[in-house]
GROMACS .gro file of C-alpha atoms in nm:
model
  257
    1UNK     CA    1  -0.739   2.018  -1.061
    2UNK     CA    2  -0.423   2.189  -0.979
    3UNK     CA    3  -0.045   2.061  -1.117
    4UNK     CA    4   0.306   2.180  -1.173
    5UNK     CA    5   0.282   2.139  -1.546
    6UNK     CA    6   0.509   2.427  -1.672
    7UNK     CA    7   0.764   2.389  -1.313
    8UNK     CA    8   0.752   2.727  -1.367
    9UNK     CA    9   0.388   2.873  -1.329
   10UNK     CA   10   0.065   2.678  -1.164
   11UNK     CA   11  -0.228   2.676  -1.386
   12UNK     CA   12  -0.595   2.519  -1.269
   13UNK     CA   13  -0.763   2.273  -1.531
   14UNK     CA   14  -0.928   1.953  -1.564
   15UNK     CA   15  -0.769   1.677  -1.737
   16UNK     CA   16  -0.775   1.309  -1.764
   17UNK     CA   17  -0.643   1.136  -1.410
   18UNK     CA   18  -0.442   0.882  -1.562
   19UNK     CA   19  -0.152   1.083  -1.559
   20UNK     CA   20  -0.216   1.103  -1.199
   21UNK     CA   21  -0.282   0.752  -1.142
   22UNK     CA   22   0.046   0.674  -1.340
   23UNK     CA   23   0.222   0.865  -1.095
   24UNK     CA   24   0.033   0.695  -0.815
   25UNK     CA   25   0.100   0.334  -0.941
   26UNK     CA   26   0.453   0.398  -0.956
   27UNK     CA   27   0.505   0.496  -0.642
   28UNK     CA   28   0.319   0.246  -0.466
   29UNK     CA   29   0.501  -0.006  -0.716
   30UNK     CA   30   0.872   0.134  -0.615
   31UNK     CA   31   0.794   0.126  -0.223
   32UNK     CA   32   0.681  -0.277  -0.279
   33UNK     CA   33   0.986  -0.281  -0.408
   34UNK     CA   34   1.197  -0.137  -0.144
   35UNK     CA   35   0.956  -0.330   0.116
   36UNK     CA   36   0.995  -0.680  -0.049
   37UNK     CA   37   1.429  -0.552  -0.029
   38UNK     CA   38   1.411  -0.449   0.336
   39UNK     CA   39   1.231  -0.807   0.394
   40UNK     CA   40   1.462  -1.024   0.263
   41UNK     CA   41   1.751  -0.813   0.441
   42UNK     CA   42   1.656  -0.855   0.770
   43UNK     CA   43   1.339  -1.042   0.803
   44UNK     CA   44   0.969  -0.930   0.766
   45UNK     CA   45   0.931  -0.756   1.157
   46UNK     CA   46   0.950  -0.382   1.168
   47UNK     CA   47   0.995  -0.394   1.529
   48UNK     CA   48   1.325  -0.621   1.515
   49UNK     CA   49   1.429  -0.502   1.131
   50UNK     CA   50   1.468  -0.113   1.143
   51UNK     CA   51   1.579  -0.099   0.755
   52UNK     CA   52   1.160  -0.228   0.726
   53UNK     CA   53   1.036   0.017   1.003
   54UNK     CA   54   1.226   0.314   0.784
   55UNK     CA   55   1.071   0.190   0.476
   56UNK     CA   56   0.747   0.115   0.609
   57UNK     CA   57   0.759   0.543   0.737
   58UNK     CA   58   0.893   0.650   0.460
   59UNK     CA   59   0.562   0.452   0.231
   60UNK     CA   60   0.278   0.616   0.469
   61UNK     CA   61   0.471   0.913   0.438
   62UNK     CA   62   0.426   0.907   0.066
   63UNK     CA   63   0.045   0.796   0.075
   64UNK     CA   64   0.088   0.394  -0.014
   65UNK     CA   65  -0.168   0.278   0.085
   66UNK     CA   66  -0.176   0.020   0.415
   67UNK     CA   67  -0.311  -0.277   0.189
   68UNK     CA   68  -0.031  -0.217  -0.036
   69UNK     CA   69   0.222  -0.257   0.255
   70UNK     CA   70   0.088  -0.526   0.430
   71UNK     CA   71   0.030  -0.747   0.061
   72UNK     CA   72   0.435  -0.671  -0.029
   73UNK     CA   73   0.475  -0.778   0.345
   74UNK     CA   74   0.371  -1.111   0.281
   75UNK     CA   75   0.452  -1.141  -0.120
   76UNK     CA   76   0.840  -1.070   0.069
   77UNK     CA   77   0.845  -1.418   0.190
   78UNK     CA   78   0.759  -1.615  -0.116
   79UNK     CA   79   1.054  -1.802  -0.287
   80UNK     CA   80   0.946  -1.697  -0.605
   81UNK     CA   81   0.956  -1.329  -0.564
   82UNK     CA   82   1.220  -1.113  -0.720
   83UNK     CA   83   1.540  -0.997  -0.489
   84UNK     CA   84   1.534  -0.591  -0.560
   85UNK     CA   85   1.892  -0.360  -0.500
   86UNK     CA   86   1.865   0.021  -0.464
   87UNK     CA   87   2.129   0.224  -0.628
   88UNK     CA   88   2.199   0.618  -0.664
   89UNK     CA   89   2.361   0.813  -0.951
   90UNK     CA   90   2.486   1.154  -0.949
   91UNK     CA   91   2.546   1.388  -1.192
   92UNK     CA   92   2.609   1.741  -1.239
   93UNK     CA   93   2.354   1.916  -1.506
   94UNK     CA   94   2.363   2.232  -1.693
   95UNK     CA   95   2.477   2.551  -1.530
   96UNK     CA   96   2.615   2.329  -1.201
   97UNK     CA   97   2.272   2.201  -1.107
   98UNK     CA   98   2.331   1.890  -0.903
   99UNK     CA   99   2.136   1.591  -0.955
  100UNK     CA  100   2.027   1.273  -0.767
  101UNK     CA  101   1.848   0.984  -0.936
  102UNK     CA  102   1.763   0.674  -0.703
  103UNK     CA  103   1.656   0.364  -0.811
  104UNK     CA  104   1.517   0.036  -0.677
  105UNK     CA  105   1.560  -0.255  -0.941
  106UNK     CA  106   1.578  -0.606  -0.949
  107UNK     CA  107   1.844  -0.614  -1.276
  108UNK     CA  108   2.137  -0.388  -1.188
  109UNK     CA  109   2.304  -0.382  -1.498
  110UNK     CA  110   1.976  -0.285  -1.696
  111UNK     CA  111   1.919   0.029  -1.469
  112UNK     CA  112   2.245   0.140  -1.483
  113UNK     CA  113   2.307   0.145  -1.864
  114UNK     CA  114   1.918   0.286  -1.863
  115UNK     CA  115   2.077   0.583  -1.626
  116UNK     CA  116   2.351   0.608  -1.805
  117UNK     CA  117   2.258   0.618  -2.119
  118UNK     CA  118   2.014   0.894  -2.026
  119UNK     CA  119   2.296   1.093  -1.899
  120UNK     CA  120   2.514   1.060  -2.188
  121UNK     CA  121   2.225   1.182  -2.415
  122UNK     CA  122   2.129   1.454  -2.189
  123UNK     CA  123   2.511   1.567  -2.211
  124UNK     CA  124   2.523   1.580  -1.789
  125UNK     CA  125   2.851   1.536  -1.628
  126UNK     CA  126   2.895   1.222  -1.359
  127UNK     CA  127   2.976   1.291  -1.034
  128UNK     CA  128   3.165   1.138  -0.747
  129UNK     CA  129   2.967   0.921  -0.480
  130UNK     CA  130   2.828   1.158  -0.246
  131UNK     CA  131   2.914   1.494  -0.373
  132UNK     CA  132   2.590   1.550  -0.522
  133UNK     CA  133   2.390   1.391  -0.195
  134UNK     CA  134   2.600   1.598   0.054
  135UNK     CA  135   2.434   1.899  -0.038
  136UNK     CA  136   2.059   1.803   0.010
  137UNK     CA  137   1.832   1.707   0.343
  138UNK     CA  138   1.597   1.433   0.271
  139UNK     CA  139   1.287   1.539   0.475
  140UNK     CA  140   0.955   1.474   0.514
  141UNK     CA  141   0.677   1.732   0.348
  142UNK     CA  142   0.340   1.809   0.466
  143UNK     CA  143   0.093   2.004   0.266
  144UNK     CA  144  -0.200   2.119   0.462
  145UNK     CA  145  -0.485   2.192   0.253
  146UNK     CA  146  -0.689   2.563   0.243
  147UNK     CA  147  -0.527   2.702   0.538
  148UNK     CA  148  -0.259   2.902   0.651
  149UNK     CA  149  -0.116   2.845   0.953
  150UNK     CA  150  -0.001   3.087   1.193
  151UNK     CA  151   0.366   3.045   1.307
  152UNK     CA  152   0.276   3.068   1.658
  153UNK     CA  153  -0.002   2.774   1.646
  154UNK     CA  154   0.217   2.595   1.448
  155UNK     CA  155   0.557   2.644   1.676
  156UNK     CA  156   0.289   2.508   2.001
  157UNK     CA  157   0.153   2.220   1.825
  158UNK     CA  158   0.516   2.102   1.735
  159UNK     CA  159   0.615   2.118   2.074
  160UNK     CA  160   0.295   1.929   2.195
  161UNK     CA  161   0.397   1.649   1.938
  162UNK     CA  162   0.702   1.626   2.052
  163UNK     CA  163   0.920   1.804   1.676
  164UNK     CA  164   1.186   1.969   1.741
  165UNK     CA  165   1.247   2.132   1.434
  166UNK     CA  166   1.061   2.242   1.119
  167UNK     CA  167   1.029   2.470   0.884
  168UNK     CA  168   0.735   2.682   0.750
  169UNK     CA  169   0.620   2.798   0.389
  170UNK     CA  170   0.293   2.988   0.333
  171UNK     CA  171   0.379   3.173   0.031
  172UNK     CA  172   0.354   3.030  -0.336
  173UNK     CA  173   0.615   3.134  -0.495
  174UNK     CA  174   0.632   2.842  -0.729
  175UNK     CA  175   0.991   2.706  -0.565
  176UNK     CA  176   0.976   2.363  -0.513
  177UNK     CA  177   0.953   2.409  -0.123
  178UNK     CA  178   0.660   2.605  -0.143
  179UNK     CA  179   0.279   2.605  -0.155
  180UNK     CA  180   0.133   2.434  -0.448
  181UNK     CA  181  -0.137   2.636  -0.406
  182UNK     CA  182  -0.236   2.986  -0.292
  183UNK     CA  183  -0.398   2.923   0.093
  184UNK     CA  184  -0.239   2.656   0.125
  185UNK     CA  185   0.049   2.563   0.414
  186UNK     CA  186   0.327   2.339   0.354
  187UNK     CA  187   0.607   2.203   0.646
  188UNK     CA  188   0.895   2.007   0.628
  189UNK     CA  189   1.010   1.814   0.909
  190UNK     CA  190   1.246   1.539   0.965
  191UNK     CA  191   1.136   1.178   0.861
  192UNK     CA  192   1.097   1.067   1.227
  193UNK     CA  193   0.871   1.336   1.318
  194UNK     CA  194   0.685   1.367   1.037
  195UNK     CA  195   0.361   1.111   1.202
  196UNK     CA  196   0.329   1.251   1.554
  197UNK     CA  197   0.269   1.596   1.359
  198UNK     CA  198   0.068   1.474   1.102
  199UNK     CA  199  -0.197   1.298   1.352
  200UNK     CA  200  -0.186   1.640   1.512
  201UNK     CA  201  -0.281   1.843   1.212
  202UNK     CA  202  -0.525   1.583   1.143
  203UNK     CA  203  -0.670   1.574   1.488
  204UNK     CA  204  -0.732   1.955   1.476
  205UNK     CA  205  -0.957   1.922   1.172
  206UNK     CA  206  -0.660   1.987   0.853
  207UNK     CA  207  -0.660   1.783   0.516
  208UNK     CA  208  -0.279   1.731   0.423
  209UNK     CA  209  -0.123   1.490   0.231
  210UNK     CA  210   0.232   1.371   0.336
  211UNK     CA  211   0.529   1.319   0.057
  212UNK     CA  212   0.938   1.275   0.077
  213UNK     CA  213   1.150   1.580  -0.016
  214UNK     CA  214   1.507   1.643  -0.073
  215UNK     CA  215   1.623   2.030   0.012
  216UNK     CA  216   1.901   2.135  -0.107
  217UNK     CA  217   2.118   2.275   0.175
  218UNK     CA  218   2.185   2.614   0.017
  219UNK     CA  219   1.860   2.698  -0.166
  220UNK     CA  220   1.782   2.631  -0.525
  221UNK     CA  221   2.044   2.745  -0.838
  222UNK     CA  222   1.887   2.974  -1.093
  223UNK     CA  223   2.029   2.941  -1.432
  224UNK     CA  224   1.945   3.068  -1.771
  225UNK     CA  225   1.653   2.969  -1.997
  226UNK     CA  226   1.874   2.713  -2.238
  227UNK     CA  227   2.023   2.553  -1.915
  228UNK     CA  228   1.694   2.512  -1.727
  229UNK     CA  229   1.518   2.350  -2.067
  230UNK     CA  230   1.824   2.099  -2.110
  231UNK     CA  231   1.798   2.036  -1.739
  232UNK     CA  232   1.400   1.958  -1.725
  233UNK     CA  233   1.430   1.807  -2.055
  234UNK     CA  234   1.702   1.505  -1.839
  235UNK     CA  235   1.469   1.514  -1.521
  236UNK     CA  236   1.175   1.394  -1.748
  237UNK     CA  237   1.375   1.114  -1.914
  238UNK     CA  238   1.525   1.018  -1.633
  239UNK     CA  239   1.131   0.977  -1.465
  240UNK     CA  240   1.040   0.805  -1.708
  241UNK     CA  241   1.277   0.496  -1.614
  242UNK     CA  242   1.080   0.215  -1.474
  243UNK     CA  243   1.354   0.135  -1.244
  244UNK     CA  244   1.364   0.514  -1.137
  245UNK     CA  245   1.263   0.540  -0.744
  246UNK     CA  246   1.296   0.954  -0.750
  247UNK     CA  247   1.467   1.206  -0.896
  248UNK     CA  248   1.595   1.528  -0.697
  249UNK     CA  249   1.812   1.846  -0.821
  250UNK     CA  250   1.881   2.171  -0.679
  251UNK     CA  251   1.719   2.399  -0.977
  252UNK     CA  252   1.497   2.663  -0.937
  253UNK     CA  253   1.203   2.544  -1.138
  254UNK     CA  254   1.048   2.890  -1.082
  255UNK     CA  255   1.298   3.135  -1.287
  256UNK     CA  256   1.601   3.195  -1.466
  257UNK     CA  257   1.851   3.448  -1.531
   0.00000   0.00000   0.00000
């Protein structure tokens, strides 16, 4: 089993999967969350509420599962069932790495003096609404497993899907953009495109898996080995919020000055 452990170097071991199926759980858990929000909003059709239809994309794009989304679906309409806000903090870090942290909570004031408090320990600096979010794309990201695709076949199948614009990384060179693996193909794409391309990678015989990705606009900010420990060091508390949806940043996770 392959993982990101160091964010610096990939190594290949077998552990024990609950890590992974803590990571799982909590994803599926913040989308119900954002799908139960989305509900109450604007009612429980996708086709009439276009807040649910983005949320609904955005879950399948990050692998929750369809039972998942349909049981939040109906939980959305019961009386009892918590009302849930979504909220974004940004900071700057160490060395002028921007940071994002989004969360999806149904106490406000808990998650914000949980965020803030992190911040204030992790010695980041706050930053102005939007500053931080200007400079990143959110995007769809699909990993194709065990092959590299060829620009060419890729550019044709695009157009036969109907995506107008993506982007191509074959090489793993441990950035966050790239290849978790050696062989394998990853593509971003924008959110609205990302299922007419998957069902054509799938239909030509590819195993991917599909996930949600900010870029930052101008590439990734390398910065020196104290900076990029105190950095990591507030990404992992910051993770490790239950309220936490995601957390993004613009560091290079793959060197330092």
């Amino acid at each position: 089993l392959s993982l990101l452990t160091n964010r610096r170097f990939v190594f290949n071991f077998t552990l024990n999967p609950q890590p992974i199926l803590y990571m799982q759980s909590k994803n599926n858990n913040i989308y119900a969350k954002k799908i139960i929000m989305a509900c109450k909003a604007g009612g429980p059709d996708p086709t009439s509420n276009r807040a649910l239809a983005s949320t609904i994309a955005e879950a399948k794009a990050a692998n929750v599962p369809n039972d998942v989304i349909k049981r939040n679906l109906d939980k959305a309409s019961a009386a009892d069932t918590a009302d849930y806000k979504d909220a974004t903090f940004e900071y700057y870090g160490h060395g002028g790495v921007g940071l994002v942290i989004n969360v999806v909570t149904d106490n406000g004031n808990r998650a914000t003096n949980d965020v803030n408090l992190v911040a204030k320990k992790k010695e980041l600096k706050g930053a102005s609404g939007g500053s931080v979010t200007f400079n990143f794309d959110k995007k769809a990201r699909i990993d194709v497993k065990g092959k590299v695709l060829d620009e060419d076949d890729l550019l044709e199948m695009c157009m036969d899907a109907g995506v107008d614009d993506y982007a191509l990384h074959t090489e793993c060179d441990g950035l966050q953009t790239s290849p978790r693996e050696e062989g394998d193909t990853t593509i971003f794409v924008e959110m609205a495109e990302m299922a007419s391309l998957r069902d054509a990678l799938l239909a030509s015989g590819s195993e991917l898996t599909t996930s949600l990705q900010f870029v930052p606009k101008d590439g990734f900010l390398t910065v020196n080995d104290e900076d990029f420990e105190l950095n990591m060091e507030a990404v992992d508390a910051f993770e490790a919020l239950d309220d936490v949806d995601s957390v993004h940043h613009n560091l290079d996770t793959n060197t330092s000055e």
